Short mmCIF file of C-alpha atoms in Angstrom, two decimals:
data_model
loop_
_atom_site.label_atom_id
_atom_site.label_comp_id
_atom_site.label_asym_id
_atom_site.label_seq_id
_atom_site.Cartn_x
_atom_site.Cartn_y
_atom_site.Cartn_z
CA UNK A 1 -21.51 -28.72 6.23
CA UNK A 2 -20.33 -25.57 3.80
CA UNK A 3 -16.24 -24.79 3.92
CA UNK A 4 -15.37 -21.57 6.26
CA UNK A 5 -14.65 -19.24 3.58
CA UNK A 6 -13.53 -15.31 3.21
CA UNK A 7 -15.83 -13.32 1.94
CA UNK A 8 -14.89 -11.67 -1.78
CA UNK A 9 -15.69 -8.19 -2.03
CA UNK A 10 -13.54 -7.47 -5.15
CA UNK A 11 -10.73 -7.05 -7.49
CA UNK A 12 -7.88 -5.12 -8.06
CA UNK A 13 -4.70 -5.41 -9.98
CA UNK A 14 -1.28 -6.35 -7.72
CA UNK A 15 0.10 -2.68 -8.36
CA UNK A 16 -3.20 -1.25 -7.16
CA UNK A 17 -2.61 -3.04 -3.93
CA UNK A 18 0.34 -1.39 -3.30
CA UNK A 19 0.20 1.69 -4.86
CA UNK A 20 -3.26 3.54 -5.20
CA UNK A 21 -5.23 0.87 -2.67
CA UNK A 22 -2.38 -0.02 -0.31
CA UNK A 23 -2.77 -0.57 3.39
CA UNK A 24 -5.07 2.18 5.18
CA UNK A 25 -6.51 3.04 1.99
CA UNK A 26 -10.11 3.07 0.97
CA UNK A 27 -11.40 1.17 -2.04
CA UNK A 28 -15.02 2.39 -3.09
CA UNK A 29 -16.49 -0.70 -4.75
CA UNK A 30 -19.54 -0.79 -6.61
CA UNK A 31 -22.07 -1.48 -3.74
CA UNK A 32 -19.85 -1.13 -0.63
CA UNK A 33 -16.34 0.91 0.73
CA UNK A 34 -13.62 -0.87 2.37
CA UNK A 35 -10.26 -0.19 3.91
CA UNK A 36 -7.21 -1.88 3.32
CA UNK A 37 -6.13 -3.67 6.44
CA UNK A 38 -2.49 -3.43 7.72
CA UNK A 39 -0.18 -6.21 7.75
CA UNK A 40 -0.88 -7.85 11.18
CA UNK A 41 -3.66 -9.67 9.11
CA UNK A 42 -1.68 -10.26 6.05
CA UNK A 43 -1.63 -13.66 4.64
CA UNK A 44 2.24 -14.33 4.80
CA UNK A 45 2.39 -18.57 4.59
CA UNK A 46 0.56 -18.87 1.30
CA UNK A 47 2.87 -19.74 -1.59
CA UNK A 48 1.38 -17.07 -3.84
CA UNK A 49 2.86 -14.84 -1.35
CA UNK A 50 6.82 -14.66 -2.68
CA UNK A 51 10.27 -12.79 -1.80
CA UNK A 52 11.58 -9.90 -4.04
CA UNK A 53 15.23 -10.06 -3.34
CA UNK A 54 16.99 -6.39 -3.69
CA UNK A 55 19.66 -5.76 -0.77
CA UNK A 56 20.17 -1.99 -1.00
CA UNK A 57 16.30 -1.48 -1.21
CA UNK A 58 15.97 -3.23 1.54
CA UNK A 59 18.66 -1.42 3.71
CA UNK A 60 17.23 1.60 2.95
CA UNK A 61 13.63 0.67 4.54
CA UNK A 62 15.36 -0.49 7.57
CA UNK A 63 16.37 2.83 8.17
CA UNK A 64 12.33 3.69 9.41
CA UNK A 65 12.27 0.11 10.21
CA UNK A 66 15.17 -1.40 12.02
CA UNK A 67 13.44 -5.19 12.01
CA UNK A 68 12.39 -5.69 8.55
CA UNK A 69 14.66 -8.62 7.07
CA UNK A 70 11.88 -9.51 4.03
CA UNK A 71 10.41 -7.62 1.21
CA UNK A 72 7.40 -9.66 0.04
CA UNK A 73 4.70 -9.50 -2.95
CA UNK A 74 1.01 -9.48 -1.76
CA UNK A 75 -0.25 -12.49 -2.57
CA UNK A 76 -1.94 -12.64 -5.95
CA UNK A 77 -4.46 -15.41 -7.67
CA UNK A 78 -3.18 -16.73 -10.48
CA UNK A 79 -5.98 -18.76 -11.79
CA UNK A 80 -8.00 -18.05 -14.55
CA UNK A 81 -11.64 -17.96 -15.29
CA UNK A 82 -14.32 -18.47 -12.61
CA UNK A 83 -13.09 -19.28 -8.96
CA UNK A 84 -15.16 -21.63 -7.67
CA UNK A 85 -16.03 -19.57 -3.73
CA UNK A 86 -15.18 -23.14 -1.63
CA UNK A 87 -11.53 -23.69 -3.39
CA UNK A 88 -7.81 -22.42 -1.87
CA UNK A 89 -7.79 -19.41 -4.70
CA UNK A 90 -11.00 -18.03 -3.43
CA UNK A 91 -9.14 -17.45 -0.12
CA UNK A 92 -6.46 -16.09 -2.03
CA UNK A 93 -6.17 -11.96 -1.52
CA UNK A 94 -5.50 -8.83 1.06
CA UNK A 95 -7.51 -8.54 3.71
CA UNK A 96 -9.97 -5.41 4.29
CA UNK A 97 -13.26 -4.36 6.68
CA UNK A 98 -15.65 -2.32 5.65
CA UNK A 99 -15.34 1.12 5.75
CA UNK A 100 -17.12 3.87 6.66
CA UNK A 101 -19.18 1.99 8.90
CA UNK A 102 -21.95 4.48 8.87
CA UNK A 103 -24.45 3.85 6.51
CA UNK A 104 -27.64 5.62 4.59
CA UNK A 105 -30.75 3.37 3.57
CA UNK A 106 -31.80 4.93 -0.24
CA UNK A 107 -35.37 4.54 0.93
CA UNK A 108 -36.14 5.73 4.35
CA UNK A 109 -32.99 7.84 4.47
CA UNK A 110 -32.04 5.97 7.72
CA UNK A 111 -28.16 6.66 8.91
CA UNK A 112 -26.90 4.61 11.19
CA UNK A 113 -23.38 2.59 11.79
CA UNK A 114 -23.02 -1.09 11.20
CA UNK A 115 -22.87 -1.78 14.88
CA UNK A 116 -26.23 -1.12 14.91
CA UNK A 117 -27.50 -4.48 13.49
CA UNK A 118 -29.78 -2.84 11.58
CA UNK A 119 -27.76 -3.59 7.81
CA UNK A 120 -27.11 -7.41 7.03
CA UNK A 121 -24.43 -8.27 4.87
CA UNK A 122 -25.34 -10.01 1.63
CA UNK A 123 -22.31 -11.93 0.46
CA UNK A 124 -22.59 -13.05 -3.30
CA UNK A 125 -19.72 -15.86 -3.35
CA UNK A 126 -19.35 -16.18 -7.27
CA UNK A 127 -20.15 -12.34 -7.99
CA UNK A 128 -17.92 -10.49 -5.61
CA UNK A 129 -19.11 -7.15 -6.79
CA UNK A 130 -22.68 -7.88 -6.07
CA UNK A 131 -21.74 -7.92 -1.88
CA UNK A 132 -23.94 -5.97 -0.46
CA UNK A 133 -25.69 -4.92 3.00
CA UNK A 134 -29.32 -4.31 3.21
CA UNK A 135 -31.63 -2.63 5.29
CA UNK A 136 -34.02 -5.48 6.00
CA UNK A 137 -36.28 -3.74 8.26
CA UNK A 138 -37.07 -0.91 6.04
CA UNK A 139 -39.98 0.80 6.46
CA UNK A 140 -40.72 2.01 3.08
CA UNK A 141 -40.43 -1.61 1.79
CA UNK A 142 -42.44 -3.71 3.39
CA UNK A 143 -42.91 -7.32 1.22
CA UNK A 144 -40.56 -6.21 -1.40
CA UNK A 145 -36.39 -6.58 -1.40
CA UNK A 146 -34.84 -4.71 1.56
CA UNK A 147 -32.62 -2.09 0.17
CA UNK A 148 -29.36 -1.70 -0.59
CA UNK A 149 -27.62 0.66 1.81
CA UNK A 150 -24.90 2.89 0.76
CA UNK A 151 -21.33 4.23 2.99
CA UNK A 152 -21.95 7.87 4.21
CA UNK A 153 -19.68 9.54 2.03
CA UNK A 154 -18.85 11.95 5.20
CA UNK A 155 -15.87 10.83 7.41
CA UNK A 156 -13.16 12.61 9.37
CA UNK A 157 -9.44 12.63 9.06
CA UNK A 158 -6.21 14.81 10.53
CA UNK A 159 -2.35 15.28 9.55
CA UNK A 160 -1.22 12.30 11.35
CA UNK A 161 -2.72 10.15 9.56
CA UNK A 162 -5.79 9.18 11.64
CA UNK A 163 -9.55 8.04 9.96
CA UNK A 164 -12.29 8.18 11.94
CA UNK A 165 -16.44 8.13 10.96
CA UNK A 166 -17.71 11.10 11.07
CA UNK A 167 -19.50 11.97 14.54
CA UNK A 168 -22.84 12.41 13.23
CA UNK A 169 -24.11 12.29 16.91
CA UNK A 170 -22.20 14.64 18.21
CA UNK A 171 -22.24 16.37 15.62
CA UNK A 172 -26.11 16.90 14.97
CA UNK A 173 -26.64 17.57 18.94
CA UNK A 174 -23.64 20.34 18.84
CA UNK A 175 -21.79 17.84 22.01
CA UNK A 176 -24.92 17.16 23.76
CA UNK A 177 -26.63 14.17 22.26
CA UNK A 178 -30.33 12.98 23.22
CA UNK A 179 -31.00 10.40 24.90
CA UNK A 180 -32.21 8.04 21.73
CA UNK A 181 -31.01 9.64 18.36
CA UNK A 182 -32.74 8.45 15.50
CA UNK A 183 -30.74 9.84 12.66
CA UNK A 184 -32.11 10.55 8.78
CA UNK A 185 -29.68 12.13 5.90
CA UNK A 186 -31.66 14.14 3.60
CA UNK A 187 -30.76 15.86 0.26
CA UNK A 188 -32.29 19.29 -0.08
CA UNK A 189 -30.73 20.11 -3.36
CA UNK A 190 -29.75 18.56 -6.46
CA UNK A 191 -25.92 19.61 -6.09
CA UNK A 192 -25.13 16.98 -3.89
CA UNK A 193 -22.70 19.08 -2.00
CA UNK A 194 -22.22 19.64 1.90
CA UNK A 195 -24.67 22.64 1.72
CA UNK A 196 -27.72 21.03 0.40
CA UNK A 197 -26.71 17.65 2.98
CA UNK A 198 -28.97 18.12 6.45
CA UNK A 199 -28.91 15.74 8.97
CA UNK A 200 -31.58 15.78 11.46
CA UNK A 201 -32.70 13.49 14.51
CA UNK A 202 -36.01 11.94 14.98
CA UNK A 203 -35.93 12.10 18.56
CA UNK A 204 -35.22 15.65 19.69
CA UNK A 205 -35.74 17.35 16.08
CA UNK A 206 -32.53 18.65 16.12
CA UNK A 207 -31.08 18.84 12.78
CA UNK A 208 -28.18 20.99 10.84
CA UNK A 209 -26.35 20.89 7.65
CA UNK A 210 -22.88 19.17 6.46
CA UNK A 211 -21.68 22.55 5.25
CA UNK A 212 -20.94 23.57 9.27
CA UNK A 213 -18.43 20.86 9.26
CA UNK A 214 -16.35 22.25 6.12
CA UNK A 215 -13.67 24.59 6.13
CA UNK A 216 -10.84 26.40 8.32
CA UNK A 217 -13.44 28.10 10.60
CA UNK A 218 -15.68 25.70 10.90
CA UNK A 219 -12.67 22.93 11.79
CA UNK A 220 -12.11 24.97 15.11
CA UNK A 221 -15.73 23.75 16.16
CA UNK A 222 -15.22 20.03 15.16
CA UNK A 223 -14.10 17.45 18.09
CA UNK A 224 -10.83 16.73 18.94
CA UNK A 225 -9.43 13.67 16.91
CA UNK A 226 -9.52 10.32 18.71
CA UNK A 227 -6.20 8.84 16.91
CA UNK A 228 -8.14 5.86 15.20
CA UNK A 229 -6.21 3.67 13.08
CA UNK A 230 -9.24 1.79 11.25
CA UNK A 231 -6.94 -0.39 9.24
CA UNK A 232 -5.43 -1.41 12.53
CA UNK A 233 -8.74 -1.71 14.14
CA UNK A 234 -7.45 0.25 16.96
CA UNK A 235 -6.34 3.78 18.61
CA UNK A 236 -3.49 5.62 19.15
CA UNK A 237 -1.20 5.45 21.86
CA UNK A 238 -0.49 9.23 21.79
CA UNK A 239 -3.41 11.85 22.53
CA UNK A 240 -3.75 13.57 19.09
CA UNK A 241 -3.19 17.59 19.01
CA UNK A 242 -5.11 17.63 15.68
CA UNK A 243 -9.32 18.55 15.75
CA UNK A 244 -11.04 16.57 13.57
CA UNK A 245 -11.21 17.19 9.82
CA UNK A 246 -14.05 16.93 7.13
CA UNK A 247 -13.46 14.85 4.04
CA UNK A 248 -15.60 12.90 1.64
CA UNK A 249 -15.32 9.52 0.52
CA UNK A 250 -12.86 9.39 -2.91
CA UNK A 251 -10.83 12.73 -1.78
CA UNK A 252 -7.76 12.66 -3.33
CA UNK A 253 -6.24 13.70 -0.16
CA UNK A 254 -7.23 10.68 1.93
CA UNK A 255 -4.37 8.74 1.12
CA UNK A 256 -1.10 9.02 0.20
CA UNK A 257 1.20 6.36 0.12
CA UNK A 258 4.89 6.62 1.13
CA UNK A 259 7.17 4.48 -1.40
CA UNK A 260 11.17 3.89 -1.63
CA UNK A 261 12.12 2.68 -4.72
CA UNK A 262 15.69 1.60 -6.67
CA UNK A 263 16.83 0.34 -10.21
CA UNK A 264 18.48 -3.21 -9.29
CA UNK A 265 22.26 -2.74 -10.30
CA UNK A 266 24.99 -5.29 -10.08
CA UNK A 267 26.57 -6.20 -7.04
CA UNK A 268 30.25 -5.87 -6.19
CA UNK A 269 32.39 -8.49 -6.14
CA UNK A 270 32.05 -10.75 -9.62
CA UNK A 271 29.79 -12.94 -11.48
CA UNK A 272 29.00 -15.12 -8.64
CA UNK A 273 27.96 -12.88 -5.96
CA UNK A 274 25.02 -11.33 -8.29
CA UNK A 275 24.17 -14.98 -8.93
CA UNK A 276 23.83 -15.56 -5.32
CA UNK A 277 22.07 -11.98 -4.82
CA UNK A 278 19.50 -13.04 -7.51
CA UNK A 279 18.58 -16.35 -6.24
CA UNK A 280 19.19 -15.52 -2.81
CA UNK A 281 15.04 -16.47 -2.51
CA UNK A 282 16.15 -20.24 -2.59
CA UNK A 283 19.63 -19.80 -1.24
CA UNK A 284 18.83 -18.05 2.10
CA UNK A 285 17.78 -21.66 3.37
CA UNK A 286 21.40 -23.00 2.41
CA UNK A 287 22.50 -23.62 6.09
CA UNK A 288 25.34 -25.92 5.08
CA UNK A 289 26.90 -27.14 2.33
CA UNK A 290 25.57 -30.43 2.66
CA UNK A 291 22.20 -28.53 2.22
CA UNK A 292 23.54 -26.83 -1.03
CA UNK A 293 24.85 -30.68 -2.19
CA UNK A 294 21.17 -31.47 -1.90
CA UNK A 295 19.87 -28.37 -3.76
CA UNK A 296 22.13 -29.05 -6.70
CA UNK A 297 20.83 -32.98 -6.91
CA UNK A 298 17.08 -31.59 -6.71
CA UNK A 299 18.12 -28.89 -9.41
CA UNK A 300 17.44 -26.02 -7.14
CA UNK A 301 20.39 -24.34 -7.62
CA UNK A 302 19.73 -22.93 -11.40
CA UNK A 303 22.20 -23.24 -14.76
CA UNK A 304 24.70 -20.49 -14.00
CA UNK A 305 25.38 -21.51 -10.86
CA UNK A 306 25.99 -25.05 -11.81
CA UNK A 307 29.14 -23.91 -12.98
CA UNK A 308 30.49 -23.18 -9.28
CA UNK A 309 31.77 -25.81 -7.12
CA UNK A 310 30.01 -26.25 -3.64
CA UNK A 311 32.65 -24.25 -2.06
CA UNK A 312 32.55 -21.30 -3.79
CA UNK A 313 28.70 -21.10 -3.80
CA UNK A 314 28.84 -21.92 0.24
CA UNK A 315 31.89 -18.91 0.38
CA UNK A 316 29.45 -16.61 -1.41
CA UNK A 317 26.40 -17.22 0.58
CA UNK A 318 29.05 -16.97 3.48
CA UNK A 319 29.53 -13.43 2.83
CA UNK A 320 26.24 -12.39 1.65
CA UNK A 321 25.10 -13.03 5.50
CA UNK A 322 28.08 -11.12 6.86
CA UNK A 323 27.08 -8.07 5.00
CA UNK A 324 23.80 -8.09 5.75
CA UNK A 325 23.84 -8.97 9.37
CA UNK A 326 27.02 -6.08 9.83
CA UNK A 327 25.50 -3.65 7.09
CA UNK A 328 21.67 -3.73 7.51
CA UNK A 329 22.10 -4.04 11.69
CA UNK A 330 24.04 -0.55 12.16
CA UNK A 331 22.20 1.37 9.41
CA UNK A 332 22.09 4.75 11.46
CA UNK A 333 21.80 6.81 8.01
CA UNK A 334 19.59 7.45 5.06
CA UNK A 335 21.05 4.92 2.40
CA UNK A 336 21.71 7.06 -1.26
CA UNK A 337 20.14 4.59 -3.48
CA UNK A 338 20.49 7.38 -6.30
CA UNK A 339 24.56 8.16 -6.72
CA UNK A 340 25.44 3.91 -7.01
CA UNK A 341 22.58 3.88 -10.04
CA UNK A 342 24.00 6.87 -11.52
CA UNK A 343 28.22 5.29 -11.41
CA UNK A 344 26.34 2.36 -13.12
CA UNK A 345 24.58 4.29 -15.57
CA UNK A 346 27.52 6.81 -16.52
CA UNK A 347 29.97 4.38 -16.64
CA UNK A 348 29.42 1.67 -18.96
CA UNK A 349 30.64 -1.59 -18.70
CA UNK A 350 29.82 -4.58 -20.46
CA UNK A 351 30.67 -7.13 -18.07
CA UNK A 352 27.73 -6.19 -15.51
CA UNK A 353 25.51 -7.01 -18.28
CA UNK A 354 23.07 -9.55 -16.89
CA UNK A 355 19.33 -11.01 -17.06
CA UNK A 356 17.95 -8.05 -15.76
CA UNK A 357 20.14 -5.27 -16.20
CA UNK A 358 21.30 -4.58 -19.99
CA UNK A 359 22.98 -1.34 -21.13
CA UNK A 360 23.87 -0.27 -24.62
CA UNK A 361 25.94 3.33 -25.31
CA UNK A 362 24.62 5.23 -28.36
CA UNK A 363 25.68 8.22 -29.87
CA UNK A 364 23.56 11.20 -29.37
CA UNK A 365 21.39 12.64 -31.50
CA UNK A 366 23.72 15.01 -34.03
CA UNK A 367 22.11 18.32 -32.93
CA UNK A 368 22.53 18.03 -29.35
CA UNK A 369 26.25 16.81 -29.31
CA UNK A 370 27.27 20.13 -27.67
CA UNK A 371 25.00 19.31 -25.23
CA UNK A 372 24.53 15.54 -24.14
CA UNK A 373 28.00 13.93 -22.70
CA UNK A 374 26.25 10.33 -23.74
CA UNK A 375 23.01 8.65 -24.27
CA UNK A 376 22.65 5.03 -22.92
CA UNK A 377 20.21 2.80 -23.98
CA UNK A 378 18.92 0.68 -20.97
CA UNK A 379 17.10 -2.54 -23.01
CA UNK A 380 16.62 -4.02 -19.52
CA UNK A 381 15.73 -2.94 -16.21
CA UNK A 382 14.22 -4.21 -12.91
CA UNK A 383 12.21 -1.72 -10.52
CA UNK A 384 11.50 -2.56 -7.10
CA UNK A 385 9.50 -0.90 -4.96
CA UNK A 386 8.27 -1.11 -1.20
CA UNK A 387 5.40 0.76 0.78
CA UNK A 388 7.19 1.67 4.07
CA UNK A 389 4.03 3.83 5.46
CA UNK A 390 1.07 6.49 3.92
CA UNK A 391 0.24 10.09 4.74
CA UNK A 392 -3.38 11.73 4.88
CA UNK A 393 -4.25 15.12 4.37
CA UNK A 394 -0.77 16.12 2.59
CA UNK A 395 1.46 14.31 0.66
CA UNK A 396 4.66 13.15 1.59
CA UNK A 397 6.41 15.60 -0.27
CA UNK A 398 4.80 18.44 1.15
CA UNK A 399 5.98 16.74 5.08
CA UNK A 400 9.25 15.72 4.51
CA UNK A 401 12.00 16.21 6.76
CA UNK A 402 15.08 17.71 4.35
CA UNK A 403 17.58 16.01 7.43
CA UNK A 404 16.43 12.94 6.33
CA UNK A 405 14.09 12.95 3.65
CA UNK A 406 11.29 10.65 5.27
CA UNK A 407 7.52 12.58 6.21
CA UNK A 408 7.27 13.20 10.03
CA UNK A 409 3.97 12.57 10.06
CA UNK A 410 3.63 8.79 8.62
CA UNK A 411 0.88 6.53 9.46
CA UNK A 412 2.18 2.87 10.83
CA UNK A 413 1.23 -0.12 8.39
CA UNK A 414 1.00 -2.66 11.85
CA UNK A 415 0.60 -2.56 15.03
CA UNK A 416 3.87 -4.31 15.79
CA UNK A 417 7.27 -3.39 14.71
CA UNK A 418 7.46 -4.46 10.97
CA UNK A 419 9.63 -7.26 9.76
CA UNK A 420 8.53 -7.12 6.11
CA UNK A 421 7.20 -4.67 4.11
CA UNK A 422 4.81 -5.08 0.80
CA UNK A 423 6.87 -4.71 -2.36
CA UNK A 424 6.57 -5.35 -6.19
CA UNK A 425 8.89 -5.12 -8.89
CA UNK A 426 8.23 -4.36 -12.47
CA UNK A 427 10.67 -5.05 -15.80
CA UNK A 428 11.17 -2.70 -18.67
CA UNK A 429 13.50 -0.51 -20.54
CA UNK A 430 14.78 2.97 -20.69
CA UNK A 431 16.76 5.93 -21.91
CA UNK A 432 19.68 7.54 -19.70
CA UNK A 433 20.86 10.73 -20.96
CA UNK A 434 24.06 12.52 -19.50
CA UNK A 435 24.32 16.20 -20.15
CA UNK A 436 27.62 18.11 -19.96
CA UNK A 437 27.79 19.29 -16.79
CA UNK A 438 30.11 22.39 -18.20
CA UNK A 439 26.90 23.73 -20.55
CA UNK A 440 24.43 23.35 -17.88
CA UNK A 441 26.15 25.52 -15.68
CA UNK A 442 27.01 27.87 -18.23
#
C-alpha cells in the first residue's frame, strides 16, 4: 500500500510566502490557481518550521493580537535535487486549495465549479507543475486525452477583505436561475477583455456579457457580498454592507498584505541580556537551573555564554520572562519601533557592536558637510518582519487609521485568535545618513 501523501502543486521562494503569496493570497500556477490557506492548517511541529526571536517586533503585533507569544518561519525544504513524492520533505510546505473553483474546459467551453465532479484532479507527484484537472467527460474529445481545464479568471471581492467565485448563476439568470443551468464561456473577440466574454446557459438560452459586471454602475446591480473567507474555508460572522465586486484573476488589487517590520537593535541592560535575547530560541525551555546545568554539558548553551556562571544566565532568563509577561500582557498602545532604531543609529557606540548589528561612523562626503550632521555605515543588520493580516481592494496605506496606524478593514489570517504569526528575517548592510535638522528647516 502507497504512503498518504500531500499533493505538490508548486514552488515558491520563503519570502514569496510571506510577502507577495502570503495567507489569502492567490498563486496562479502554470496549469491551476490556488489560495494560500490561513494558519489553522499550518504545519507548526515540523522542525523546518523555526522561531525568529525579536521582542519589540513582537510586542508590537500583540497590539492587533493580544495572544501571539511566537513569531515563526514557514516551514521551508531544505533538500536539494529531486524529492522523491513518498519521503518527509515532500510533505514539507504551506498549505493551499484550489482556487477559483469555477472552471472552463478549452474544448467544449464548459464552466462549471469543482463541486460539480465533472473535473478530476491529475496529481503529477515528481512534476508538481504538471498538476492538473481534466475534463474527462468532454464531449469534443471522445478517445483522445480529456482536457485540461483552466480557473475562470472572473471572481468577486469587496473592501473587507472577502473572496468569493463569481456568481455566474445568478448572474447569467439576472437573480432568477433555471431550473438546470448548463453554463458555456465563450470568447467573441480576440481582446480577451470583459466585453468580448459572454456567458450563456444551455438550458433556458439566457446569456449576457462579463462587461455588465464591471464598473461603479454596474456594481450597484451585483449581489450583496456573502463575507467568504476562502482561505479559511468559511464565512463571516458579520453580514457584509459591501455588494459584490468584479475582479480578474492576477489583479494587483486582490491582495495586499499588511506587514510590521523592525531593525533588531541591542537590548538594554549589558552583554548578557542580548546573549540571552539572541538565543532565547533554546533558552525559553530553561525552566531551572538544573535544566541550564544540562544545556551547558550537551553544549546547548553557545561560546559567549559559556563565559557566564549558571546564576547569572538563570538571573537573565529570570528577567527576560518578567518583561515579557508585564510588558507584552498590558500593551494597550501602538509600540514606536522607529524612535529606539533611530537613538541607536544617531548615537554611536561601539560597545553594542554585535553578530548582527555592526555600525561604523564616516565622515561625509566633503560637499555636503553643511548639510549631513553624520553618515553611519551599518556593515551589519538583521530585518525581521511579520504578516499580522492582508487587505483587498485598497492597500493598507490608503485604510489606515492615523489614531493608530493599523487598516480598519484587515482580513483575519485564522479563524481562532492568533498565537503566532508568520515571520522572516533577512541580513544585510546599509547607509544611515543624519541631516542637520537646522538646514532642513531653513
Amino acid at each position: 500500500m502507497k504512503k498518504s501523501h500531500p499533493t505538490r502543486v508548486g514552488k515558491i521562494r520563503p519570502s514569496q510566502a510571506l510577502f507577495t503569496y502570503g495567507i489569502g493570497a492567490l498563486v496562479d500556477l502554470p496549469r491551476i490557481s490556488v489560495i494560500v490557506s490561513g494558519l489553522d492548517d499550518w504545519p507548526t511541529a515540523q522542525p523546518e518550521v523555526r522561531p525568529i526571536i525579536e521582542d519589540r517586533l513582537l510586542q508590537a503585533v500583540r497590539y492587533t493580537h493580544p495572544d501571539v507569544t511566537r513569531l515563526l518561519a514557514p516551514p521551508i525544504d531544505q533538500s536539494e535535487g529531486p524529492v522523491d513524492p513518498y519521503e518527509q520533505a515532500a510533505k514539507i510546505g504551506v498549505p493551499v486549495a484550489a482556487f477559483p473553483r469555477w472552471m472552463v474546459c478549452p474544448e467544449c467551453r464548459l464552466l462549471a465549479p469543482l463541486s460539480s465532479g465533472l473535473f478530476e484532479l491529475k496529481p503529477d507527484l515528481y512534476y508538481p507543475e504538471r498538476t492538473a484537472y481534466r475534463h474527462t467527460g468532454c464531449s469534443k474529445t471522445r478517445g483522445s486525452k480529456a482536457p485540461e481545464v483552466v480557473p475562470a479568471r472572473f471572481m468577486v471581492a469587496c473592501e473587507k477583505g472577502h473572496l468569493d467565485d463569481f456568481p455566474w448563476i445568478d448572474f447569467i439568470h439576472s437573480g432568477a436561475p433555471c431550473s438546470a443551468p448548463i453554463l458555456r464561456l465563450s470568447e467573441l473577440g480576440p481582446s480577451g477583455e470583459a466585453r468580448d466574454i459572454e456567458v450563456r446557459c444551455e438550458n433556458c438560452k439566457a446569456r449576457r456579457r462579463l462587461a455588465e459586471a464591471f464598473g461603479t454602475n454596474n456594481r450597484d446591480k451585483m449581489p450583496q457580498c456573502r463575507g467568504r473567507w476562502p482561505h479559511l474555508r468559511e464565512f463571516d460572522s458579520d453580514e457584509c454592507e459591501h455588494k459584490m465586486r468584479a475582479i480578474i484573476l492576477g489583479a494587483s488589487n486582490a491582495w495586499f498584505p499588511v506587514v510590521q517590520s523592525t531593525i533588531a537593535i541591542p537590548v538594554e541592560g549589558g552583554k548578557l541580556s542580548q546573549l540571552v535575547v539572541d538565543n532565547w530560541a533554546q533558552l525559553h525551555a530553561v525552566t531551572s537551573q538544573e535544566v541550564l546545568q544540562a544545556f551547558r554539558a550537551i553544549g546547548q548553551l553557545g561560546g559567549e555564554l559559556n563565559q557566564y556562571s549558571n546564576q547569572e544566565i538563570w538571573e537573565a532568563i529570570e528577567k527576560k520572562r518578567r518583561q515579557d509577561s508585564g510588558e507584552l500582557g498590558s500593551n494597550t498602545e501602538v509600540l514606536d519601533l522607529r524612535s529606539p532604531e533611530w537613538e541607536v543609529l544617531a548615537s554611536f557606540n561601539p560597545a553594542l557592536n554585535s553578530q548582527d548589528f555592526r555600525l561604523r561612523p564616516v565622515s561625509p562626503p566633503a560637499d555636503f558637510r553643511n548639510h549631513i550632521q553624520q553618515v553611519v555605515l551599518a556593515e551589519r543588520l538583521r530585518e525581521v518582519r511579520a504578516m499580522i493580516g492582508f487587505t483587498r481592494i485598497d492597500a493598507a496605506g490608503e485604510l489606515t487609521d492615523p489614531d493608530w496606524g493599523m487598516p480598519a478593514q484587515m482580513a483575519p489570517l485564522a479563524r481562532q485568535p492568533l498565537t503566532w504569526v508568520p515571520a522572516n528575517e533577512v541580513r544585510g548592510e546599509g547607509i544611515f545618513i543624519q541631516f542637520k535638522e537646522n538646514r532642513i528647516s531653513e
